[in-house]
Amino acid sequence: MARHSLQHDGVELSYYETGSGPPLVLLHGFPLDHTMWRAQIEALSGVCHVIAPDLRGFGQSTLAAGDAEQGVDMRRYAVDVMAVLDDLGVSEPAILCGFSMGGYVLWQAVREFPDRVRAIVLCDTKATADSDEMRAARLSGAEEVLLSGAGPMAESMLPKLLAPATLANRPDVVDEVDAMIRRTAPEAIAAAGRGMARRHDVRASLPGIRVPALIVVGAEDAISPPEEMREIAGALPKAEFVEVPAAGHLSPVENPTAVSDALRRFVAGLGEEPAR
Ligand code: MLT
């Protein structure tokens, strides 16, 4: 796996790539980084050109001046992702796979850059905007993380990200996710929290998204539960739905084999239809 970086719009964007085949872009969630896709990067590299960026501010990517204070809209992350594809010279439409916040970024990429999207994978994500209560919590969370660091955020988010059985019985997974959150820059968390608070409900646009779609959700996802993701699948014209057992919100980490298998099957099925 090779790491690359590029300068774009005032930031350094870091991304990893490996494998060959149709381009597959893995978009991580909040407040995580590309390493949440470790298992899928390895499992898909035999059949895809896998590209795993760190969104601006996360992992090894940087923020621009003012991003933490003003927030980063989901559209700006999507523009950054297109800059990564440009940097690699990828001009054919890519398979975009977004986990949770990565899914919010994916909706914007599909809307703004439809010609660059061959198929989509929505993993444990939402199509709705925040409730007023959630928005207020995000904005106060952004203030707090800048004062107290990422530690309290790790403590409050772990029980929501992971299924109860994962929390109780799999200290290796708990420690990995805890460390991922704690090493995230507080400014990146504030920037993304403020950006997510401003995002719009995209449900009305779903029937117009005509590319093949795979919807993946952990059976015990408490943030974007299976019922909600079934509605997304029902509204998309060409969607498959996969519920992943023994997983909460973080299904790619909690049940990596099931998520990788679902992705592999979906990619193989695309081979049977011509790229647009
Ligand atoms: C994520 O996993 O990316 C977050 O749970 C998204 C969110 O806070 O809405």
mmCIF file of C-alpha atoms and ligand atoms in Angstrom:
data_model
loop_
_atom_site.group_PDB
_atom_site.id
_atom_site.type_symbol
_atom_site.label_atom_id
_atom_site.label_comp_id
_atom_site.label_asym_id
_atom_site.label_seq_id
_atom_site.Cartn_x
_atom_site.Cartn_y
_atom_site.Cartn_z
ATOM 1 C CA MET A 1 0.000 0.000 0.000
ATOM 2 C CA ALA A 2 1.445 3.369 -0.975
ATOM 3 C CA ARG A 3 0.813 6.651 0.804
ATOM 4 C CA HIS A 4 0.560 9.812 -1.273
ATOM 5 C CA SER A 5 -0.265 13.396 -0.496
ATOM 6 C CA LEU A 6 -1.172 16.458 -2.468
ATOM 7 C CA GLN A 7 -1.607 20.149 -1.805
ATOM 8 C CA HIS A 8 -5.136 21.309 -2.520
ATOM 9 C CA ASP A 9 -7.228 24.295 -1.435
ATOM 10 C CA GLY A 10 -4.876 25.233 1.407
ATOM 11 C CA VAL A 11 -4.490 21.731 2.849
ATOM 12 C CA GLU A 12 -2.323 18.651 2.515
ATOM 13 C CA LEU A 13 -4.518 15.674 1.645
ATOM 14 C CA SER A 14 -3.101 12.268 2.519
ATOM 15 C CA TYR A 15 -4.405 9.085 0.928
ATOM 16 C CA TYR A 16 -3.452 5.459 0.503
ATOM 17 C CA GLU A 17 -3.824 3.338 -2.619
ATOM 18 C CA THR A 18 -3.299 -0.273 -3.471
ATOM 19 C CA GLY A 19 -4.447 -2.916 -5.960
ATOM 20 C CA SER A 20 -5.714 -2.664 -9.494
ATOM 21 C CA GLY A 21 -9.101 -2.859 -11.160
ATOM 22 C CA PRO A 22 -12.066 -0.497 -11.009
ATOM 23 C CA PRO A 23 -11.396 2.446 -8.669
ATOM 24 C CA LEU A 24 -13.015 2.048 -5.241
ATOM 25 C CA VAL A 25 -12.872 5.034 -2.882
ATOM 26 C CA LEU A 26 -13.386 4.318 0.837
ATOM 27 C CA LEU A 27 -14.602 7.345 2.825
ATOM 28 C CA HIS A 28 -14.189 7.072 6.580
ATOM 29 C CA GLY A 29 -16.525 8.231 9.333
ATOM 30 C CA PHE A 30 -16.334 10.656 12.247
ATOM 31 C CA PRO A 31 -14.091 11.101 14.192
ATOM 32 C CA LEU A 32 -12.029 8.373 12.546
ATOM 33 C CA ASP A 33 -9.539 8.000 9.701
ATOM 34 C CA HIS A 34 -8.752 5.709 6.765
ATOM 35 C CA THR A 35 -7.488 2.952 9.098
ATOM 36 C CA MET A 36 -11.097 2.008 9.918
ATOM 37 C CA TRP A 37 -11.059 0.383 6.432
ATOM 38 C CA ARG A 38 -7.919 -1.693 7.084
ATOM 39 C CA ALA A 39 -9.645 -5.040 6.494
ATOM 40 C CA GLN A 40 -11.533 -3.879 3.385
ATOM 41 C CA ILE A 41 -8.410 -2.282 1.884
ATOM 42 C CA GLU A 42 -6.691 -5.633 2.094
ATOM 43 C CA ALA A 43 -9.691 -7.729 1.045
ATOM 44 C CA LEU A 44 -10.584 -5.625 -1.998
ATOM 45 C CA SER A 45 -7.081 -4.923 -3.286
ATOM 46 C CA GLY A 46 -7.173 -8.108 -5.377
ATOM 47 C CA VAL A 47 -10.157 -6.895 -7.385
ATOM 48 C CA CYS A 48 -10.100 -3.079 -7.182
ATOM 49 C CA HIS A 49 -7.819 -0.067 -7.252
ATOM 50 C CA VAL A 50 -8.551 0.830 -3.634
ATOM 51 C CA ILE A 51 -8.151 4.486 -2.642
ATOM 52 C CA ALA A 52 -8.536 5.444 1.019
ATOM 53 C CA PRO A 53 -8.201 9.146 1.792
ATOM 54 C CA ASP A 54 -7.971 10.821 5.172
ATOM 55 C CA LEU A 55 -10.579 13.579 4.917
ATOM 56 C CA ARG A 56 -9.192 17.048 5.592
ATOM 57 C CA GLY A 57 -7.993 17.400 9.187
ATOM 58 C CA PHE A 58 -8.278 13.661 9.925
ATOM 59 C CA GLY A 59 -5.455 11.116 10.000
ATOM 60 C CA GLN A 60 -2.476 12.602 8.183
ATOM 61 C CA SER A 61 -4.443 15.281 6.271
ATOM 62 C CA THR A 62 -4.386 18.877 7.442
ATOM 63 C CA LEU A 63 -6.986 21.623 7.836
ATOM 64 C CA ALA A 64 -6.901 25.098 6.325
ATOM 65 C CA ALA A 65 -6.885 28.248 8.438
ATOM 66 C CA GLY A 66 -10.401 28.948 9.660
ATOM 67 C CA ASP A 67 -11.773 25.420 9.019
ATOM 68 C CA ALA A 68 -12.150 24.556 12.716
ATOM 69 C CA GLU A 69 -13.975 27.795 13.500
ATOM 70 C CA GLN A 70 -16.160 27.923 10.392
ATOM 71 C CA GLY A 71 -16.739 24.202 9.943
ATOM 72 C CA VAL A 72 -16.175 22.161 6.798
ATOM 73 C CA ASP A 73 -19.270 21.460 4.705
ATOM 74 C CA MET A 74 -19.753 17.940 3.352
ATOM 75 C CA ARG A 75 -19.443 19.367 -0.161
ATOM 76 C CA ARG A 76 -15.902 20.577 0.557
ATOM 77 C CA TYR A 77 -14.820 17.127 1.622
ATOM 78 C CA ALA A 78 -16.356 15.811 -1.631
ATOM 79 C CA VAL A 79 -14.359 18.341 -3.670
ATOM 80 C CA ASP A 80 -11.227 17.187 -1.846
ATOM 81 C CA VAL A 81 -11.995 13.579 -2.789
ATOM 82 C CA MET A 82 -12.230 14.568 -6.459
ATOM 83 C CA ALA A 83 -8.826 16.259 -6.099
ATOM 84 C CA VAL A 84 -7.435 12.940 -4.838
ATOM 85 C CA LEU A 85 -8.843 11.154 -7.904
ATOM 86 C CA ASP A 86 -7.347 13.852 -10.139
ATOM 87 C CA ASP A 87 -3.990 13.438 -8.405
ATOM 88 C CA LEU A 88 -4.060 9.733 -9.271
ATOM 89 C CA GLY A 89 -5.178 10.419 -12.844
ATOM 90 C CA VAL A 90 -8.391 8.452 -12.260
ATOM 91 C CA SER A 91 -10.844 9.763 -14.831
ATOM 92 C CA GLU A 92 -13.155 6.760 -15.151
ATOM 93 C CA PRO A 93 -16.201 6.796 -12.850
ATOM 94 C CA ALA A 94 -15.344 5.349 -9.433
ATOM 95 C CA ILE A 95 -17.211 3.188 -6.951
ATOM 96 C CA LEU A 96 -17.702 5.414 -3.908
ATOM 97 C CA CYS A 97 -18.155 3.779 -0.515
ATOM 98 C CA GLY A 98 -19.002 6.025 2.426
ATOM 99 C CA PHE A 99 -19.295 5.060 6.068
ATOM 100 C CA SER A 100 -21.546 7.308 8.177
ATOM 101 C CA MET A 101 -20.043 10.828 7.752
ATOM 102 C CA GLY A 102 -18.308 9.414 4.681
ATOM 103 C CA GLY A 103 -21.829 8.696 3.416
ATOM 104 C CA TYR A 104 -22.804 12.353 3.933
ATOM 105 C CA VAL A 105 -19.773 13.243 1.795
ATOM 106 C CA LEU A 106 -20.802 10.632 -0.771
ATOM 107 C CA TRP A 107 -24.272 12.207 -1.207
ATOM 108 C CA GLN A 108 -22.567 15.492 -2.087
ATOM 109 C CA ALA A 109 -20.159 13.798 -4.509
ATOM 110 C CA VAL A 110 -23.065 12.121 -6.324
ATOM 111 C CA ARG A 111 -24.939 15.407 -6.534
ATOM 112 C CA GLU A 112 -22.021 17.552 -7.693
ATOM 113 C CA PHE A 113 -19.982 15.080 -9.720
ATOM 114 C CA PRO A 114 -22.404 12.453 -11.085
ATOM 115 C CA ASP A 115 -20.169 11.674 -14.059
ATOM 116 C CA ARG A 116 -17.418 10.510 -11.728
ATOM 117 C CA VAL A 117 -19.557 7.961 -9.914
ATOM 118 C CA ARG A 118 -20.064 4.437 -11.229
ATOM 119 C CA ALA A 119 -21.747 2.910 -8.180
ATOM 120 C CA ILE A 120 -22.262 3.701 -4.507
ATOM 121 C CA VAL A 121 -21.963 1.853 -1.215
ATOM 122 C CA LEU A 122 -23.677 3.410 1.785
ATOM 123 C CA CYS A 123 -22.451 1.942 4.995
ATOM 124 C CA ASP A 124 -24.156 2.748 8.329
ATOM 125 C CA THR A 125 -25.178 6.239 7.269
ATOM 126 C CA LYS A 126 -28.153 8.590 7.073
ATOM 127 C CA ALA A 127 -29.983 10.588 4.434
ATOM 128 C CA THR A 128 -31.667 12.895 6.937
ATOM 129 C CA ALA A 129 -30.344 16.157 8.370
ATOM 130 C CA ASP A 130 -29.713 16.580 12.099
ATOM 131 C CA SER A 131 -32.631 17.209 14.431
ATOM 132 C CA ASP A 132 -32.532 20.565 16.242
ATOM 133 C CA GLU A 133 -31.386 18.750 19.367
ATOM 134 C CA MET A 134 -28.583 16.938 17.537
ATOM 135 C CA ARG A 135 -27.476 20.152 15.841
ATOM 136 C CA ALA A 136 -27.223 21.929 19.188
ATOM 137 C CA ALA A 137 -25.267 18.992 20.648
ATOM 138 C CA ARG A 138 -22.844 19.054 17.717
ATOM 139 C CA LEU A 139 -22.198 22.768 18.099
ATOM 140 C CA SER A 140 -21.559 22.538 21.838
ATOM 141 C CA GLY A 141 -19.460 19.393 21.225
ATOM 142 C CA ALA A 142 -17.316 21.402 18.803
ATOM 143 C CA GLU A 143 -16.658 24.046 21.484
ATOM 144 C CA GLU A 144 -15.917 21.412 24.081
ATOM 145 C CA VAL A 145 -13.486 19.367 22.004
ATOM 146 C CA LEU A 146 -11.391 22.472 21.361
ATOM 147 C CA LEU A 147 -11.152 23.029 25.123
ATOM 148 C CA SER A 148 -10.834 19.457 26.403
ATOM 149 C CA GLY A 149 -9.342 17.444 23.529
ATOM 150 C CA ALA A 150 -10.615 14.247 21.927
ATOM 151 C CA GLY A 151 -10.601 12.078 25.124
ATOM 152 C CA PRO A 152 -14.131 12.913 26.334
ATOM 153 C CA MET A 153 -15.402 12.479 22.762
ATOM 154 C CA ALA A 154 -13.888 8.971 22.661
ATOM 155 C CA GLU A 155 -15.617 8.094 25.935
ATOM 156 C CA SER A 156 -19.010 9.368 24.818
ATOM 157 C CA MET A 157 -18.870 7.947 21.287
ATOM 158 C CA LEU A 158 -17.568 4.409 21.869
ATOM 159 C CA PRO A 159 -20.857 3.107 23.332
ATOM 160 C CA LYS A 160 -22.716 4.489 20.294
ATOM 161 C CA LEU A 161 -20.247 3.273 17.683
ATOM 162 C CA LEU A 162 -19.920 -0.316 18.903
ATOM 163 C CA ALA A 163 -22.466 -3.042 19.646
ATOM 164 C CA PRO A 164 -22.867 -3.958 23.349
ATOM 165 C CA ALA A 165 -21.227 -7.360 22.770
ATOM 166 C CA THR A 166 -18.241 -5.740 21.060
ATOM 167 C CA LEU A 167 -17.825 -3.358 23.992
ATOM 168 C CA ALA A 168 -18.073 -6.161 26.511
ATOM 169 C CA ASN A 169 -16.046 -8.907 24.841
ATOM 170 C CA ARG A 170 -13.628 -7.466 22.297
ATOM 171 C CA PRO A 171 -11.079 -5.216 24.035
ATOM 172 C CA ASP A 172 -8.847 -5.261 20.938
ATOM 173 C CA VAL A 173 -11.575 -3.598 18.839
ATOM 174 C CA VAL A 174 -12.488 -1.183 21.639
ATOM 175 C CA ASP A 175 -8.836 -0.164 22.064
ATOM 176 C CA GLU A 176 -8.312 0.273 18.327
ATOM 177 C CA VAL A 177 -11.309 2.577 17.932
ATOM 178 C CA ASP A 178 -10.560 4.446 21.166
ATOM 179 C CA ALA A 179 -6.999 5.120 19.947
ATOM 180 C CA MET A 180 -8.268 6.211 16.524
ATOM 181 C CA ILE A 181 -10.541 8.834 18.086
ATOM 182 C CA ARG A 182 -7.962 10.030 20.641
ATOM 183 C CA ARG A 183 -5.329 10.656 17.971
ATOM 184 C CA THR A 184 -7.747 12.750 15.883
ATOM 185 C CA ALA A 185 -6.998 16.475 16.001
ATOM 186 C CA PRO A 186 -9.630 18.342 18.077
ATOM 187 C CA GLU A 187 -9.759 20.979 15.314
ATOM 188 C CA ALA A 188 -10.766 18.320 12.766
ATOM 189 C CA ILE A 189 -13.533 17.119 15.084
ATOM 190 C CA ALA A 190 -14.816 20.672 15.555
ATOM 191 C CA ALA A 191 -14.646 21.368 11.810
ATOM 192 C CA ALA A 192 -16.564 18.228 10.881
ATOM 193 C CA GLY A 193 -19.103 18.600 13.694
ATOM 194 C CA ARG A 194 -19.943 22.110 12.551
ATOM 195 C CA GLY A 195 -20.140 20.956 8.927
ATOM 196 C CA MET A 196 -22.385 17.990 9.722
ATOM 197 C CA ALA A 197 -24.713 20.257 11.703
ATOM 198 C CA ARG A 198 -25.359 22.262 8.510
ATOM 199 C CA ARG A 199 -25.981 19.347 6.179
ATOM 200 C CA HIS A 200 -29.334 18.985 4.431
ATOM 201 C CA ASP A 201 -31.826 16.164 4.210
ATOM 202 C CA VAL A 202 -31.123 14.404 0.894
ATOM 203 C CA ARG A 203 -34.047 11.949 0.882
ATOM 204 C CA ALA A 204 -35.878 13.728 -1.940
ATOM 205 C CA SER A 205 -32.879 13.205 -4.228
ATOM 206 C CA LEU A 206 -32.616 9.434 -3.728
ATOM 207 C CA PRO A 207 -35.022 8.317 -6.508
ATOM 208 C CA GLY A 208 -32.865 10.270 -8.988
ATOM 209 C CA ILE A 209 -29.658 8.381 -8.119
ATOM 210 C CA ARG A 210 -29.670 5.756 -10.854
ATOM 211 C CA VAL A 211 -26.287 4.080 -10.307
ATOM 212 C CA PRO A 212 -26.172 0.647 -8.633
ATOM 213 C CA ALA A 213 -26.144 0.923 -4.847
ATOM 214 C CA LEU A 214 -25.239 -1.351 -1.975
ATOM 215 C CA ILE A 215 -26.599 -0.552 1.465
ATOM 216 C CA VAL A 216 -24.732 -2.116 4.380
ATOM 217 C CA VAL A 217 -25.736 -1.803 8.027
ATOM 218 C CA GLY A 218 -24.749 -3.426 11.307
ATOM 219 C CA ALA A 219 -27.716 -5.312 12.773
ATOM 220 C CA GLU A 220 -27.265 -3.421 16.065
ATOM 221 C CA ASP A 221 -26.420 -0.015 14.630
ATOM 222 C CA ALA A 222 -27.763 2.487 17.166
ATOM 223 C CA ILE A 223 -26.872 5.599 15.104
ATOM 224 C CA SER A 224 -28.258 4.641 11.677
ATOM 225 C CA PRO A 225 -30.438 1.626 12.484
ATOM 226 C CA PRO A 226 -31.376 -1.047 9.923
ATOM 227 C CA GLU A 227 -34.986 0.277 9.599
ATOM 228 C CA GLU A 228 -33.651 3.683 8.569
ATOM 229 C CA MET A 229 -31.192 2.203 6.090
ATOM 230 C CA ARG A 230 -33.888 -0.026 4.630
ATOM 231 C CA GLU A 231 -35.785 3.165 3.799
ATOM 232 C CA ILE A 232 -32.727 4.504 1.962
ATOM 233 C CA ALA A 233 -32.492 1.230 0.011
ATOM 234 C CA GLY A 234 -36.213 1.417 -0.784
ATOM 235 C CA ALA A 235 -35.900 4.948 -2.164
ATOM 236 C CA LEU A 236 -32.900 4.226 -4.415
ATOM 237 C CA PRO A 237 -33.849 2.748 -7.822
ATOM 238 C CA LYS A 238 -31.113 0.064 -7.901
ATOM 239 C CA ALA A 239 -30.216 -0.942 -4.370
ATOM 240 C CA GLU A 240 -29.181 -4.143 -2.609
ATOM 241 C CA PHE A 241 -29.517 -4.296 1.166
ATOM 242 C CA VAL A 242 -27.185 -6.243 3.453
ATOM 243 C CA GLU A 243 -27.621 -6.447 7.221
ATOM 244 C CA VAL A 244 -24.377 -7.410 8.948
ATOM 245 C CA PRO A 245 -24.684 -9.656 12.015
ATOM 246 C CA ALA A 246 -22.620 -9.169 15.176
ATOM 247 C CA ALA A 247 -22.008 -5.496 14.484
ATOM 248 C CA GLY A 248 -23.168 -2.101 15.692
ATOM 249 C CA HIS A 249 -22.553 1.169 13.833
ATOM 250 C CA LEU A 250 -18.924 0.369 13.026
ATOM 251 C CA SER A 251 -19.734 -2.693 10.926
ATOM 252 C CA PRO A 252 -16.553 -2.531 8.746
ATOM 253 C CA VAL A 253 -14.457 -2.880 11.933
ATOM 254 C CA GLU A 254 -16.755 -5.111 14.016
ATOM 255 C CA ASN A 255 -17.511 -7.650 11.290
ATOM 256 C CA PRO A 256 -14.880 -6.958 8.641
ATOM 257 C CA THR A 257 -15.310 -10.239 6.798
ATOM 258 C CA ALA A 258 -19.045 -9.790 6.237
ATOM 259 C CA VAL A 259 -18.582 -6.211 5.004
ATOM 260 C CA SER A 260 -15.648 -7.131 2.741
ATOM 261 C CA ASP A 261 -17.607 -10.081 1.299
ATOM 262 C CA ALA A 262 -20.615 -7.868 0.578
ATOM 263 C CA LEU A 263 -18.364 -5.329 -1.146
ATOM 264 C CA ARG A 264 -16.616 -8.013 -3.197
ATOM 265 C CA ARG A 265 -19.925 -9.504 -4.359
ATOM 266 C CA PHE A 266 -21.234 -6.056 -5.285
ATOM 267 C CA VAL A 267 -18.088 -5.183 -7.253
ATOM 268 C CA ALA A 268 -18.201 -8.544 -9.078
ATOM 269 C CA GLY A 269 -21.843 -7.865 -10.044
ATOM 270 C CA LEU A 270 -20.846 -4.495 -11.515
ATOM 271 C CA GLY A 271 -18.441 -6.286 -13.838
ATOM 272 C CA GLU A 272 -21.492 -7.657 -15.581
ATOM 273 C CA GLU A 273 -22.788 -4.238 -16.533
ATOM 274 C CA PRO A 274 -20.869 -1.748 -18.639
ATOM 275 C CA ALA A 275 -19.341 1.299 -16.907
ATOM 276 C CA ARG A 276 -21.331 4.401 -17.758
HETATM 277 C C1 MLT B 1 -19.902 8.751 12.030
HETATM 278 O O1 MLT B 1 -19.729 7.581 12.409
HETATM 279 O O2 MLT B 1 -19.330 9.206 11.021
HETATM 280 C C2 MLT B 1 -20.809 9.616 12.840
HETATM 281 O O3 MLT B 1 -21.550 8.833 13.720
HETATM 282 C C3 MLT B 1 -21.697 10.451 11.968
HETATM 283 C C4 MLT B 1 -22.576 11.371 12.763
HETATM 284 O O4 MLT B 1 -22.170 11.799 13.858
HETATM 285 O O5 MLT B 1 -23.658 11.724 12.265
#
